[in-house]
């Protein structure tokens, strides 16, 4: 992967807003967004609970190409069709 911009790592903090068997959802402080990640991506010495504060390092997202990955588009459409039948 050839990124145009070097690492511009930023420290971010947030609050856990949802905990499920397989994932954790985080609202970032400063109205910077929401992120849902698998539990295996969390480093913690404690059981995860709604309201706990978290911290992470993040950099900016860079679009790699103007091309669309048709495989992903197809999977998204199939998922939408499956949900509309319910």
Coordinates of N, CA and C in Angstrom, one line a residue:
X1 N 0.9 -1.2 0.0 CA 0.0 0.0 0.0 C 0.9 1.2 0.0
X2 N 0.7 2.1 -1.0 CA 1.5 3.3 -1.1 C 0.7 4.5 -0.7
X3 N 0.9 5.0 0.5 CA 0.1 6.2 1.0 C 0.9 7.4 0.6
X4 N 0.2 8.5 0.3 CA 0.8 9.8 -0.1 C 1.3 10.5 1.1
X5 N 0.6 10.3 2.3 CA 0.9 11.1 3.5 C 1.5 10.2 4.5
X6 N 2.5 10.7 5.2 CA 3.2 9.9 6.2 C 2.3 9.8 7.5
X7 N 2.8 9.1 8.4 CA 2.1 8.9 9.7 C 1.8 10.3 10.3
X8 N 0.6 10.6 10.6 CA 0.2 11.7 11.4 C -0.7 11.3 12.5
X9 N -0.1 10.5 13.4 CA -0.9 9.9 14.5 C -1.4 10.9 15.4
X10 N -2.7 10.7 15.8 CA -3.4 11.5 16.7 C -3.9 10.7 17.9
X11 N -3.8 11.2 19.1 CA -4.4 10.5 20.2 C -5.9 10.8 20.3
X12 N -6.7 9.8 20.4 CA -8.2 10.0 20.5 C -8.7 9.4 21.8
X13 N -9.7 9.9 22.3 CA -10.4 9.3 23.5 C -11.9 9.2 23.2
X14 N -12.5 8.3 23.9 CA -13.9 8.1 23.7 C -14.5 7.3 24.9
X15 N -15.8 7.0 24.7 CA -16.5 6.3 25.8 C -17.2 5.1 25.2
X16 N -17.1 4.0 25.8 CA -17.9 2.8 25.4 C -19.4 3.1 25.5
X17 N -20.1 2.9 24.4 CA -21.5 3.1 24.4 C -22.4 1.9 24.2
X18 N -21.7 0.8 23.8 CA -22.4 -0.5 23.6 C -21.4 -1.6 23.7
X19 N -21.8 -2.7 24.4 CA -21.0 -3.9 24.6 C -21.8 -5.1 24.2
X20 N -21.4 -5.9 23.2 CA -22.1 -7.1 22.9 C -21.1 -8.3 23.1
X21 N -21.6 -9.5 22.8 CA -20.7 -10.7 22.9 C -19.5 -10.6 22.0
X22 N -19.7 -9.9 20.9 CA -18.6 -9.9 19.9 C -18.0 -8.6 19.6
X23 N -18.5 -7.5 20.1 CA -18.0 -6.2 19.7 C -18.2 -5.1 20.8
X24 N -17.5 -4.0 20.6 CA -17.6 -2.8 21.4 C -17.8 -1.6 20.6
X25 N -18.8 -0.7 20.9 CA -19.0 0.5 20.2 C -18.5 1.7 21.0
X26 N -17.8 2.6 20.4 CA -17.2 3.8 21.0 C -17.6 5.0 20.4
X27 N -18.1 6.0 21.2 CA -18.3 7.4 20.7 C -17.1 8.2 21.1
X28 N -16.5 8.8 20.1 CA -15.3 9.7 20.3 C -15.7 11.0 20.9
X29 N -14.8 11.5 21.8 CA -15.1 12.8 22.5 C -14.8 13.8 21.4
X30 N -15.5 15.0 21.6 CA -15.4 16.1 20.6 C -16.2 15.9 19.4
X31 N -17.2 15.0 19.5 CA -18.1 14.8 18.3 C -17.4 14.3 17.1
X32 N -16.3 13.5 17.3 CA -15.5 13.1 16.2 C -16.0 11.8 15.5
X33 N -17.1 11.2 16.0 CA -17.6 10.0 15.4 C -17.8 8.8 16.3
X34 N -18.0 7.7 15.6 CA -18.5 6.5 16.3 C -17.7 5.4 15.6
X35 N -17.3 4.4 16.4 CA -16.5 3.2 15.8 C -17.0 2.0 16.5
X36 N -17.3 0.9 15.8 CA -17.6 -0.4 16.3 C -16.6 -1.4 15.9
X37 N -16.0 -2.0 16.9 CA -14.9 -2.9 16.6 C -15.1 -4.3 17.3
X38 N -14.4 -5.3 16.8 CA -14.5 -6.6 17.5 C -13.8 -6.6 18.8
X39 N -14.3 -7.4 19.7 CA -13.7 -7.5 21.1 C -12.2 -7.8 21.0
X40 N -11.8 -8.6 20.0 CA -10.4 -9.1 19.9 C -9.5 -7.9 19.7
X41 N -10.0 -6.7 19.3 CA -9.2 -5.5 19.0 C -9.0 -4.7 20.3
X42 N -9.6 -5.1 21.4 CA -9.6 -4.3 22.6 C -8.5 -4.8 23.5
X43 N -7.7 -4.0 24.1 CA -6.7 -4.4 25.1 C -7.2 -3.9 26.4
X44 N -7.5 -4.8 27.3 CA -8.1 -4.4 28.6 C -7.8 -5.4 29.7
X45 N -7.5 -4.9 30.9 CA -7.4 -5.7 32.1 C -8.7 -5.9 32.8
X46 N -9.7 -5.2 32.3 CA -11.0 -5.2 33.0 C -12.1 -5.7 32.0
X47 N -13.2 -6.2 32.6 CA -14.4 -6.5 31.8 C -14.9 -5.2 31.2
X48 N -15.3 -5.2 29.9 CA -15.8 -4.0 29.3 C -17.2 -3.6 29.7
X49 N -17.4 -2.3 30.0 CA -18.7 -1.9 30.4 C -19.1 -0.6 29.7
X50 N -20.3 -0.3 29.5 CA -20.8 1.0 28.9 C -20.4 2.1 29.9
X51 N -19.8 3.1 29.4 CA -19.4 4.3 30.2 C -17.9 4.3 30.5
X52 N -17.2 3.2 30.2 CA -15.7 3.3 30.4 C -15.1 4.1 29.4
X53 N -14.0 4.8 29.8 CA -13.3 5.7 28.8 C -12.2 4.8 28.2
X54 N -11.9 5.1 26.9 CA -10.9 4.4 26.1 C -10.0 5.4 25.4
X55 N -8.9 5.0 25.0 CA -8.0 5.8 24.3 C -7.3 5.0 23.2
X56 N -7.0 5.7 22.1 CA -6.3 5.0 21.0 C -5.6 6.0 20.1
X57 N -4.7 5.5 19.3 CA -4.0 6.3 18.3 C -4.6 6.1 17.0
X58 N -4.8 7.1 16.2 CA -5.5 7.0 14.9 C -4.8 8.0 14.0
X59 N -4.8 7.6 12.7 CA -4.3 8.5 11.7 C -5.4 8.8 10.7
X60 N -5.2 9.6 9.8 CA -6.3 10.0 8.8 C -6.5 8.9 7.8
X61 N -7.7 8.7 7.4 CA -8.0 7.7 6.4 C -7.7 8.3 5.0
X62 N -7.0 7.6 4.2 CA -6.7 8.0 2.8 C -7.3 7.1 1.8
X63 N -8.1 7.6 0.8 CA -8.7 6.9 -0.2 C -7.5 6.4 -1.2
X64 N -7.4 5.1 -1.4 CA -6.3 4.6 -2.2 C -6.4 4.8 -3.7
X65 N -7.6 4.8 -4.2 CA -7.8 4.8 -5.6 C -9.2 5.3 -6.0
X66 N -9.4 5.8 -7.2 CA -10.8 6.2 -7.6 C -11.6 5.0 -8.0
X67 N -11.0 3.8 -8.1 CA -11.7 2.6 -8.5 C -12.5 2.0 -7.4
X68 N -13.6 1.4 -7.8 CA -14.6 0.8 -6.9 C -14.3 -0.7 -6.9
X69 N -14.3 -1.3 -5.7 CA -14.1 -2.8 -5.6 C -15.5 -3.4 -5.8
X70 N -15.7 -4.0 -7.0 CA -17.1 -4.5 -7.3 C -17.5 -5.7 -6.4
X71 N -16.5 -6.4 -5.9 CA -16.8 -7.6 -5.0 C -17.5 -7.0 -3.8
X72 N -17.0 -5.9 -3.2 CA -17.6 -5.4 -2.0 C -19.0 -4.8 -2.3
X73 N -19.1 -4.1 -3.4 CA -20.4 -3.6 -3.8 C -21.4 -4.7 -3.9
X74 N -21.0 -5.8 -4.6 CA -21.9 -6.9 -4.7 C -22.3 -7.5 -3.3
X75 N -21.4 -7.6 -2.4 CA -21.7 -8.1 -1.1 C -22.6 -7.2 -0.3
X76 N -22.4 -5.9 -0.5 CA -23.3 -4.9 0.2 C -24.7 -5.0 -0.3
X77 N -24.9 -5.1 -1.6 CA -26.2 -5.2 -2.2 C -26.9 -6.5 -1.8
X78 N -26.2 -7.6 -1.8 CA -26.7 -8.9 -1.3 C -27.2 -8.8 0.1
X79 N -26.4 -8.1 1.0 CA -26.8 -8.0 2.4 C -28.1 -7.1 2.5
X80 N -28.2 -6.1 1.7 CA -29.3 -5.2 1.7 C -30.6 -6.0 1.3
X81 N -30.4 -6.8 0.2 CA -31.5 -7.6 -0.3 C -32.0 -8.6 0.8
X82 N -31.1 -9.2 1.5 CA -31.4 -10.1 2.5 C -32.1 -9.5 3.7
X83 N -31.8 -8.2 4.0 CA -32.4 -7.5 5.1 C -33.8 -7.0 4.7
X84 N -34.0 -6.7 3.4 CA -35.3 -6.2 3.0 C -36.4 -7.3 2.9
X85 N -35.9 -8.6 2.8 CA -36.9 -9.7 2.8 C -37.4 -10.1 4.2
X86 N -36.8 -9.5 5.2 CA -37.3 -9.8 6.6 C -38.5 -9.0 7.0

